[in-house]
mmCIF file of C-alpha atoms in Angstrom:
data_model
loop_
_atom_site.group_PDB
_atom_site.id
_atom_site.type_symbol
_atom_site.label_atom_id
_atom_site.label_comp_id
_atom_site.label_asym_id
_atom_site.label_seq_id
_atom_site.Cartn_x
_atom_site.Cartn_y
_atom_site.Cartn_z
ATOM 1 C CA MET A 1 35.984 26.764 -0.666
ATOM 2 C CA ALA A 2 38.530 24.354 -2.248
ATOM 3 C CA MET A 3 41.096 25.623 0.433
ATOM 4 C CA LEU A 4 38.767 24.426 3.233
ATOM 5 C CA LYS A 5 38.306 20.993 1.642
ATOM 6 C CA ALA A 6 41.938 20.734 1.330
ATOM 7 C CA LEU A 7 42.590 21.783 5.006
ATOM 8 C CA GLY A 8 39.908 19.269 6.073
ATOM 9 C CA ARG A 9 41.652 16.358 4.127
ATOM 10 C CA ILE A 10 44.845 17.499 5.860
ATOM 11 C CA ALA A 11 43.246 17.442 9.229
ATOM 12 C CA LEU A 12 42.035 14.122 8.816
ATOM 13 C CA LEU A 13 45.437 12.765 7.567
ATOM 14 C CA LEU A 14 47.080 14.295 10.625
ATOM 15 C CA LEU A 15 44.522 12.757 12.866
ATOM 16 C CA LEU A 16 45.089 9.358 10.942
ATOM 17 C CA ALA A 17 49.012 10.053 11.416
ATOM 18 C CA ALA A 18 48.417 10.779 15.197
ATOM 19 C CA ALA A 19 46.515 7.438 15.556
ATOM 20 C CA VAL A 20 49.344 5.587 13.582
ATOM 21 C CA ALA A 21 51.864 7.244 15.871
ATOM 22 C CA GLY A 22 49.763 5.867 18.714
ATOM 23 C CA GLY A 23 50.354 2.385 17.854
ATOM 24 C CA LEU A 24 48.018 1.629 14.734
ATOM 25 C CA ALA A 25 49.798 0.526 11.767
ATOM 26 C CA VAL A 26 48.903 1.725 8.279
ATOM 27 C CA ARG A 27 48.070 -2.053 7.570
ATOM 28 C CA GLU A 28 45.506 -1.855 10.372
ATOM 29 C CA TYR A 29 43.627 1.094 8.686
ATOM 30 C CA ARG A 30 43.659 -0.816 5.366
ATOM 31 C CA ALA A 31 42.354 -3.898 7.116
ATOM 32 C CA PHE A 32 39.788 -2.040 8.819
ATOM 33 C CA ILE A 33 38.021 -1.092 5.617
ATOM 34 C CA ASP A 34 37.170 -4.489 4.751
ATOM 35 C CA ARG A 35 36.999 -6.316 8.103
ATOM 36 C CA PRO A 36 33.422 -7.184 9.396
ATOM 37 C CA MET A 37 32.247 -4.934 12.040
ATOM 38 C CA ASN A 38 30.836 -6.248 15.176
ATOM 39 C CA VAL A 39 27.252 -6.579 13.977
ATOM 40 C CA PRO A 40 25.345 -9.169 15.994
ATOM 41 C CA ALA A 41 23.796 -12.138 14.389
ATOM 42 C CA GLU A 42 20.333 -10.708 14.441
ATOM 43 C CA GLY A 43 21.661 -7.633 12.652
ATOM 44 C CA TYR A 44 21.638 -3.939 13.832
ATOM 45 C CA VAL A 45 19.450 -1.148 12.682
ATOM 46 C CA LEU A 46 21.392 2.102 12.269
ATOM 47 C CA ASP A 47 19.313 5.356 12.283
ATOM 48 C CA VAL A 48 20.793 8.184 10.719
ATOM 49 C CA PRO A 49 18.794 11.406 11.397
ATOM 50 C CA ALA A 50 18.572 14.260 8.845
ATOM 51 C CA GLY A 51 21.748 16.381 8.765
ATOM 52 C CA SER A 52 24.048 13.881 10.511
ATOM 53 C CA SER A 53 27.621 13.785 9.826
ATOM 54 C CA LEU A 54 29.729 10.790 9.327
ATOM 55 C CA ALA A 55 31.481 11.755 12.624
ATOM 56 C CA ARG A 56 28.351 11.483 14.388
ATOM 57 C CA VAL A 57 27.512 8.210 12.802
ATOM 58 C CA ALA A 58 30.918 6.785 13.663
ATOM 59 C CA SER A 59 30.547 7.806 17.138
ATOM 60 C CA GLN A 60 27.151 6.148 17.294
ATOM 61 C CA LEU A 61 28.586 2.981 16.057
ATOM 62 C CA GLU A 62 31.471 2.979 18.346
ATOM 63 C CA ALA A 63 29.184 3.596 21.303
ATOM 64 C CA ALA A 64 27.062 0.675 20.339
ATOM 65 C CA GLY A 65 30.044 -1.623 19.956
ATOM 66 C CA VAL A 66 29.637 -2.015 16.295
ATOM 67 C CA ILE A 67 32.989 -0.621 15.544
ATOM 68 C CA ASP A 68 35.836 -0.117 17.861
ATOM 69 C CA GLN A 69 37.668 2.727 15.938
ATOM 70 C CA ALA A 70 35.324 5.605 14.997
ATOM 71 C CA LEU A 71 38.361 7.720 13.825
ATOM 72 C CA LEU A 72 39.319 5.117 11.250
ATOM 73 C CA LEU A 73 35.729 5.150 9.802
ATOM 74 C CA ARG A 74 35.684 9.073 9.628
ATOM 75 C CA ALA A 75 39.095 8.951 8.078
ATOM 76 C CA TYR A 76 38.088 6.455 5.506
ATOM 77 C CA GLY A 77 34.992 8.370 4.743
ATOM 78 C CA ARG A 78 36.851 11.642 4.239
ATOM 79 C CA LEU A 79 39.732 10.192 2.048
ATOM 80 C CA SER A 80 37.169 8.225 -0.108
ATOM 81 C CA GLY A 81 35.194 11.364 -0.730
ATOM 82 C CA GLN A 82 31.996 9.724 0.760
ATOM 83 C CA ALA A 83 31.796 11.393 4.122
ATOM 84 C CA ALA A 84 29.618 14.321 2.745
ATOM 85 C CA ARG A 85 27.463 12.314 0.632
ATOM 86 C CA ILE A 86 25.560 9.912 3.209
ATOM 87 C CA LYS A 87 21.809 10.054 3.298
ATOM 88 C CA ALA A 88 19.645 10.188 6.315
ATOM 89 C CA GLY A 89 17.218 7.177 7.143
ATOM 90 C CA GLU A 90 17.189 3.712 8.687
ATOM 91 C CA TYR A 91 19.683 1.240 7.739
ATOM 92 C CA ALA A 92 19.639 -2.628 8.443
ATOM 93 C CA LEU A 93 23.090 -3.886 8.924
ATOM 94 C CA ALA A 94 23.744 -7.642 8.611
ATOM 95 C CA ALA A 95 26.293 -9.667 10.204
ATOM 96 C CA GLY A 96 29.398 -9.609 8.261
ATOM 97 C CA THR A 97 28.987 -6.042 7.011
ATOM 98 C CA THR A 98 32.070 -4.100 6.423
ATOM 99 C CA PRO A 99 32.942 -0.319 6.759
ATOM 100 C CA ARG A 100 33.406 -0.339 3.083
ATOM 101 C CA GLN A 101 29.978 -1.743 2.529
ATOM 102 C CA LEU A 102 28.438 0.413 5.198
ATOM 103 C CA LEU A 103 29.626 3.626 3.332
ATOM 104 C CA GLU A 104 28.360 2.359 0.103
ATOM 105 C CA LYS A 105 24.998 1.761 1.598
ATOM 106 C CA LEU A 106 24.792 5.178 3.353
ATOM 107 C CA VAL A 107 25.788 6.870 0.083
ATOM 108 C CA ALA A 108 23.378 4.856 -2.008
ATOM 109 C CA GLY A 109 20.585 5.622 0.459
ATOM 110 C CA GLU A 110 19.686 1.992 0.886
ATOM 111 C CA VAL A 111 17.303 2.519 3.816
ATOM 112 C CA VAL A 112 14.918 -0.036 5.353
ATOM 113 C CA GLN A 113 11.661 -0.408 3.475
ATOM 114 C CA TYR A 114 8.351 -1.200 5.211
ATOM 115 C CA THR A 115 5.326 -2.407 3.578
ATOM 116 C CA LEU A 116 1.677 -1.886 4.005
ATOM 117 C CA THR A 117 -0.946 -3.748 1.947
ATOM 118 C CA LEU A 118 -4.351 -2.341 0.942
ATOM 119 C CA VAL A 119 -6.708 -4.946 0.611
ATOM 120 C CA GLU A 120 -9.261 -5.197 -2.287
ATOM 121 C CA GLY A 121 -12.661 -4.594 -0.868
ATOM 122 C CA TRP A 122 -11.545 -2.496 1.969
ATOM 123 C CA THR A 123 -13.502 0.692 2.744
ATOM 124 C CA PHE A 124 -11.908 4.014 3.301
ATOM 125 C CA LYS A 125 -12.436 3.641 6.950
ATOM 126 C CA GLN A 126 -10.649 0.395 7.038
ATOM 127 C CA LEU A 127 -7.834 1.900 4.856
ATOM 128 C CA MET A 128 -7.465 4.804 7.299
ATOM 129 C CA GLN A 129 -7.315 2.461 10.280
ATOM 130 C CA ALA A 130 -4.390 0.579 8.687
ATOM 131 C CA VAL A 131 -2.618 3.669 7.750
ATOM 132 C CA ARG A 132 -2.985 5.303 11.162
ATOM 133 C CA ALA A 133 -1.849 2.101 13.016
ATOM 134 C CA HIS A 134 1.385 1.792 10.796
ATOM 135 C CA PRO A 135 4.357 2.666 13.097
ATOM 136 C CA ALA A 136 6.540 3.742 10.170
ATOM 137 C CA LEU A 137 4.243 6.365 8.856
ATOM 138 C CA THR A 138 4.360 9.952 10.107
ATOM 139 C CA GLN A 139 0.735 10.886 11.001
ATOM 140 C CA THR A 140 -0.189 14.418 9.614
ATOM 141 C CA LEU A 141 -3.920 13.896 8.823
ATOM 142 C CA THR A 142 -5.224 13.282 12.357
ATOM 143 C CA GLY A 143 -8.619 14.802 12.677
ATOM 144 C CA LEU A 144 -9.261 15.512 9.116
ATOM 145 C CA SER A 145 -12.292 14.183 7.336
ATOM 146 C CA GLY A 146 -12.273 12.005 4.267
ATOM 147 C CA GLU A 147 -13.352 15.131 2.211
ATOM 148 C CA GLU A 148 -10.480 17.185 3.717
ATOM 149 C CA ILE A 149 -7.922 14.458 3.057
ATOM 150 C CA MET A 150 -9.104 14.369 -0.457
ATOM 151 C CA ALA A 151 -8.542 18.149 -0.933
ATOM 152 C CA ARG A 152 -5.057 17.693 0.568
ATOM 153 C CA LEU A 153 -4.467 15.239 -2.419
ATOM 154 C CA GLY A 154 -5.502 17.675 -4.902
ATOM 155 C CA SER A 155 -8.980 16.344 -5.434
ATOM 156 C CA PRO A 156 -11.260 18.497 -3.687
ATOM 157 C CA GLY A 157 -15.149 17.634 -3.706
ATOM 158 C CA VAL A 158 -14.235 14.004 -4.477
ATOM 159 C CA HIS A 159 -15.688 11.431 -2.060
ATOM 160 C CA PRO A 160 -12.740 9.240 -0.718
ATOM 161 C CA GLU A 161 -14.461 5.899 -1.172
ATOM 162 C CA GLY A 162 -12.876 3.601 -3.849
ATOM 163 C CA GLN A 163 -10.274 6.210 -4.684
ATOM 164 C CA PHE A 164 -7.122 4.248 -3.636
ATOM 165 C CA TYR A 165 -5.477 1.318 -5.526
ATOM 166 C CA PRO A 166 -5.306 -2.041 -3.300
ATOM 167 C CA ASP A 167 -1.898 -3.113 -3.407
ATOM 168 C CA THR A 168 1.345 -3.760 -1.224
ATOM 169 C CA TYR A 169 3.411 -0.520 -0.991
ATOM 170 C CA ARG A 170 6.909 -0.218 0.118
ATOM 171 C CA PHE A 171 8.272 3.031 1.796
ATOM 172 C CA PRO A 172 10.914 4.217 4.263
ATOM 173 C CA ARG A 173 10.314 5.149 7.961
ATOM 174 C CA GLY A 174 9.181 8.740 8.085
ATOM 175 C CA THR A 175 7.008 8.787 5.058
ATOM 176 C CA THR A 176 3.797 10.904 5.776
ATOM 177 C CA ASP A 177 0.546 9.363 5.651
ATOM 178 C CA LEU A 178 -0.381 11.882 2.904
ATOM 179 C CA ASP A 179 2.533 11.052 0.713
ATOM 180 C CA PHE A 180 1.473 7.368 1.072
ATOM 181 C CA LEU A 181 -2.301 8.114 0.165
ATOM 182 C CA ARG A 182 -0.903 10.147 -2.561
ATOM 183 C CA ARG A 183 0.837 7.152 -4.425
ATOM 184 C CA ALA A 184 -2.230 4.845 -3.737
ATOM 185 C CA HIS A 185 -4.747 7.542 -5.134
ATOM 186 C CA GLU A 186 -2.523 8.380 -8.167
ATOM 187 C CA LEU A 187 -2.141 4.774 -9.173
ATOM 188 C CA MET A 188 -5.800 4.244 -9.026
ATOM 189 C CA LYS A 189 -6.472 7.168 -11.246
ATOM 190 C CA ARG A 190 -3.937 5.762 -13.816
ATOM 191 C CA ARG A 191 -5.175 2.144 -13.790
ATOM 192 C CA LEU A 192 -8.837 3.271 -13.967
ATOM 193 C CA ALA A 193 -7.982 5.641 -16.947
ATOM 194 C CA ALA A 194 -6.060 2.814 -18.690
ATOM 195 C CA GLU A 195 -9.050 0.459 -18.254
ATOM 196 C CA TRP A 196 -11.534 2.954 -19.288
ATOM 197 C CA ASP A 197 -9.550 3.317 -22.601
ATOM 198 C CA GLN A 198 -9.931 -0.279 -23.229
ATOM 199 C CA ARG A 199 -13.497 -0.693 -22.412
ATOM 200 C CA SER A 200 -16.126 -2.765 -24.337
ATOM 201 C CA GLU A 201 -18.556 -0.945 -26.608
ATOM 202 C CA GLY A 202 -22.131 -0.273 -25.471
ATOM 203 C CA LEU A 203 -21.762 -0.130 -21.775
ATOM 204 C CA PRO A 204 -24.329 1.749 -19.728
ATOM 205 C CA LEU A 205 -21.622 3.780 -18.188
ATOM 206 C CA LYS A 206 -20.919 7.271 -18.948
ATOM 207 C CA THR A 207 -17.763 8.033 -16.951
ATOM 208 C CA PRO A 208 -14.813 6.402 -15.339
ATOM 209 C CA TYR A 209 -16.388 7.318 -12.013
ATOM 210 C CA GLU A 210 -19.355 5.234 -12.750
ATOM 211 C CA ALA A 211 -17.171 2.453 -13.671
ATOM 212 C CA LEU A 212 -15.408 2.687 -10.350
ATOM 213 C CA ILE A 213 -18.716 2.491 -8.516
ATOM 214 C CA LEU A 214 -19.691 -0.572 -10.359
ATOM 215 C CA ALA A 215 -16.384 -2.184 -9.839
ATOM 216 C CA SER A 216 -16.599 -1.583 -6.176
ATOM 217 C CA ILE A 217 -19.958 -3.452 -6.056
ATOM 218 C CA ILE A 218 -18.487 -6.288 -8.183
ATOM 219 C CA GLU A 219 -15.665 -6.541 -5.835
ATOM 220 C CA ARG A 220 -17.945 -6.844 -2.624
ATOM 221 C CA GLU A 221 -20.123 -9.296 -4.472
ATOM 222 C CA THR A 222 -17.267 -11.568 -5.627
ATOM 223 C CA GLY A 223 -16.350 -14.649 -3.464
ATOM 224 C CA VAL A 224 -14.605 -16.464 -6.451
ATOM 225 C CA PRO A 225 -12.352 -14.375 -8.480
ATOM 226 C CA GLU A 226 -13.321 -16.118 -11.643
ATOM 227 C CA GLU A 227 -16.986 -15.098 -11.398
ATOM 228 C CA ARG A 228 -16.192 -11.253 -11.584
ATOM 229 C CA PRO A 229 -16.932 -10.939 -15.359
ATOM 230 C CA ARG A 230 -20.234 -12.921 -14.986
ATOM 231 C CA ILE A 231 -21.353 -10.718 -12.123
ATOM 232 C CA ALA A 232 -20.437 -7.717 -13.963
ATOM 233 C CA GLY A 233 -22.570 -8.967 -16.827
ATOM 234 C CA VAL A 234 -25.719 -9.334 -14.721
ATOM 235 C CA PHE A 235 -25.333 -5.863 -13.360
ATOM 236 C CA VAL A 236 -24.676 -4.380 -16.816
ATOM 237 C CA ARG A 237 -27.650 -6.020 -18.373
ATOM 238 C CA ARG A 238 -29.817 -4.873 -15.466
ATOM 239 C CA LEU A 239 -28.593 -1.193 -15.781
ATOM 240 C CA LYS A 240 -29.376 -1.450 -19.529
ATOM 241 C CA LEU A 241 -32.972 -2.697 -18.766
ATOM 242 C CA GLY A 242 -33.551 -0.090 -16.104
ATOM 243 C CA MET A 243 -33.832 -2.935 -13.551
ATOM 244 C CA ARG A 244 -32.824 -2.270 -9.932
ATOM 245 C CA LEU A 245 -29.452 -3.627 -9.010
ATOM 246 C CA GLN A 246 -30.707 -5.182 -5.859
ATOM 247 C CA THR A 247 -27.407 -5.986 -4.372
ATOM 248 C CA ASP A 248 -26.821 -6.447 -0.569
ATOM 249 C CA PRO A 249 -23.303 -4.832 -0.193
ATOM 250 C CA THR A 250 -24.728 -1.312 -1.330
ATOM 251 C CA VAL A 251 -27.512 -1.756 1.409
ATOM 252 C CA ILE A 252 -24.837 -2.568 4.012
ATOM 253 C CA TYR A 253 -22.802 0.307 3.120
ATOM 254 C CA GLY A 254 -25.785 2.504 3.322
ATOM 255 C CA VAL A 255 -26.535 1.295 6.910
ATOM 256 C CA GLY A 256 -23.148 2.203 7.888
ATOM 257 C CA ASP A 257 -21.611 1.660 11.448
ATOM 258 C CA ALA A 258 -25.193 0.518 12.464
ATOM 259 C CA PHE A 259 -24.617 -2.734 10.669
ATOM 260 C CA ASP A 260 -24.223 -5.524 13.096
ATOM 261 C CA GLY A 261 -23.457 -8.410 10.462
ATOM 262 C CA ASN A 262 -27.073 -9.421 9.988
ATOM 263 C CA LEU A 263 -28.816 -7.975 7.109
ATOM 264 C CA ARG A 264 -32.457 -7.656 7.983
ATOM 265 C CA ARG A 265 -35.625 -7.242 5.702
ATOM 266 C CA ARG A 266 -36.128 -3.761 7.250
ATOM 267 C CA ASP A 267 -32.736 -2.789 5.979
ATOM 268 C CA LEU A 268 -33.735 -3.804 2.514
ATOM 269 C CA LEU A 269 -36.776 -1.768 2.885
ATOM 270 C CA THR A 270 -35.360 1.354 4.299
ATOM 271 C CA ASP A 271 -34.576 3.973 1.763
ATOM 272 C CA THR A 272 -30.999 5.303 1.572
ATOM 273 C CA PRO A 273 -28.893 6.692 -1.372
ATOM 274 C CA TYR A 274 -27.068 3.182 -1.417
ATOM 275 C CA ASN A 275 -30.179 1.068 -1.184
ATOM 276 C CA THR A 276 -30.272 -0.493 -4.694
ATOM 277 C CA TYR A 277 -33.524 -2.376 -3.790
ATOM 278 C CA THR A 278 -35.468 1.013 -3.432
ATOM 279 C CA ARG A 279 -33.411 2.985 -5.957
ATOM 280 C CA ALA A 280 -32.664 2.432 -9.574
ATOM 281 C CA GLY A 281 -29.146 2.945 -11.126
ATOM 282 C CA LEU A 282 -25.743 3.045 -9.453
ATOM 283 C CA PRO A 283 -25.334 4.312 -5.960
ATOM 284 C CA PRO A 284 -23.866 7.753 -5.553
ATOM 285 C CA THR A 285 -20.283 6.701 -4.835
ATOM 286 C CA PRO A 286 -18.221 3.610 -4.775
ATOM 287 C CA ILE A 287 -18.634 1.321 -1.609
ATOM 288 C CA ALA A 288 -15.064 -0.047 -1.407
ATOM 289 C CA MET A 289 -11.495 -0.099 -3.006
ATOM 290 C CA PRO A 290 -12.004 -2.313 -6.219
ATOM 291 C CA SER A 291 -9.179 -4.534 -7.522
ATOM 292 C CA ALA A 292 -7.834 -4.223 -10.935
ATOM 293 C CA ALA A 293 -9.783 -7.369 -11.875
ATOM 294 C CA ALA A 294 -13.061 -5.933 -10.711
ATOM 295 C CA ILE A 295 -12.367 -2.735 -12.779
ATOM 296 C CA ASN A 296 -11.599 -4.800 -15.840
ATOM 297 C CA ALA A 297 -14.846 -6.865 -15.221
ATOM 298 C CA ALA A 298 -17.018 -3.726 -14.809
ATOM 299 C CA LEU A 299 -15.609 -2.508 -18.281
ATOM 300 C CA ASN A 300 -15.465 -5.883 -20.084
ATOM 301 C CA PRO A 301 -18.396 -7.948 -18.556
ATOM 302 C CA ALA A 302 -19.026 -11.536 -19.765
ATOM 303 C CA PRO A 303 -21.695 -11.844 -22.416
ATOM 304 C CA GLY A 304 -24.955 -13.792 -21.699
ATOM 305 C CA ASN A 305 -28.619 -13.348 -20.690
ATOM 306 C CA GLU A 306 -28.335 -13.888 -16.968
ATOM 307 C CA LEU A 307 -30.170 -11.371 -14.665
ATOM 308 C CA TYR A 308 -29.819 -12.894 -11.477
ATOM 309 C CA PHE A 309 -27.497 -14.657 -9.042
ATOM 310 C CA VAL A 310 -27.701 -16.278 -5.657
ATOM 311 C CA SER A 311 -24.967 -17.263 -3.281
ATOM 312 C CA LYS A 312 -24.538 -20.935 -2.891
ATOM 313 C CA GLY A 313 -22.919 -20.734 0.546
ATOM 314 C CA ASP A 314 -19.404 -21.635 -0.462
ATOM 315 C CA GLY A 315 -18.434 -18.280 -1.930
ATOM 316 C CA SER A 316 -19.659 -19.208 -5.423
ATOM 317 C CA HIS A 317 -23.190 -18.099 -7.075
ATOM 318 C CA TYR A 318 -25.786 -19.709 -8.997
ATOM 319 C CA PHE A 319 -26.779 -17.681 -12.066
ATOM 320 C CA SER A 320 -30.141 -17.477 -13.578
ATOM 321 C CA ALA A 321 -31.729 -15.872 -16.686
ATOM 322 C CA THR A 322 -35.252 -15.944 -15.477
ATOM 323 C CA LEU A 323 -36.998 -15.018 -12.244
ATOM 324 C CA GLU A 324 -38.596 -18.466 -11.952
ATOM 325 C CA GLU A 325 -35.165 -20.072 -12.045
ATOM 326 C CA HIS A 326 -33.862 -17.527 -9.695
ATOM 327 C CA ASN A 327 -36.511 -18.212 -7.200
ATOM 328 C CA ALA A 328 -35.939 -21.874 -7.334
ATOM 329 C CA ALA A 329 -32.229 -21.338 -6.729
ATOM 330 C CA VAL A 330 -32.920 -19.189 -3.614
ATOM 331 C CA ARG A 331 -35.256 -21.940 -2.197
ATOM 332 C CA ARG A 332 -32.554 -24.471 -2.869
ATOM 333 C CA TYR A 333 -29.404 -22.441 -1.547
ATOM 334 C CA GLN A 334 -30.833 -19.887 0.753
ATOM 335 C CA LEU A 335 -34.003 -21.499 2.251
ATOM 336 C CA LYS A 336 -32.707 -25.166 1.943
ATOM 337 C CA GLY A 337 -35.654 -26.328 0.065
ATOM 338 C CA ARG A 338 -38.328 -24.820 2.054
#
């Protein structure tokens, strides 16, 4: 093996010598290493498929007009010991990039990173729409149900709603949808576990999963971030007293695709597992992806005696301790004094 490597080096040296004999001076080779390549002002994206050799990359760059001496790039890669260490991927080359910098980038694997933001409050359906629409993700889960996807993630029998952490993720082209989802799922499990360990005493929540369900409701009810702990306090006190949560977002989730943006009285009266007007306690699953702030609020609710809140129409809520006060607030903010 060592002899083969030595022969390879000799062969490249001979090629270089032939090039020099053909009119290229040694100083030209040395200058080539640190001379900016012909990268256009807008940059150039170099795609290096898996298994590519430096010779192939050099020929590709020469064909694109980025370099004019593929032989010199091959020689530099071999003589510097970097030719066999390049990594596959997409590389963004900026104007002014030199062959030396190019090789350093290829060896370090500094590939182009794409981003996808999972928005707090999204449903699993919205999450999958974003994942399937991203051009840099390789699709491997097409046609699978949410439960089948969770099984692929190592969580069989787990409902997918709320199981992914809302954040901005960076990844290279070719990342599979499964690997992307695995990162978001594992991060949610870690964040939920950490918050559960720091929860307040006396909560009517038996498991981290129940906390996740409550956090998802808080997320969907919150228009002003600062109100999350206060909203959580209302729900926690209702659960302790055995009062129904009576929260519209759970009803809307239960209506599903039939919801047209207008929540009607018949929707509030139609019993589903998610109708918290007809059923006591928490719904069976989360209804969205809760943020870290919503999870923290669910496990550390604000103290107080408020049992009701109503939207003021500007994203904020009016909170009440008594039904009489609440009804007055409904007339003021929802019925406009009627």
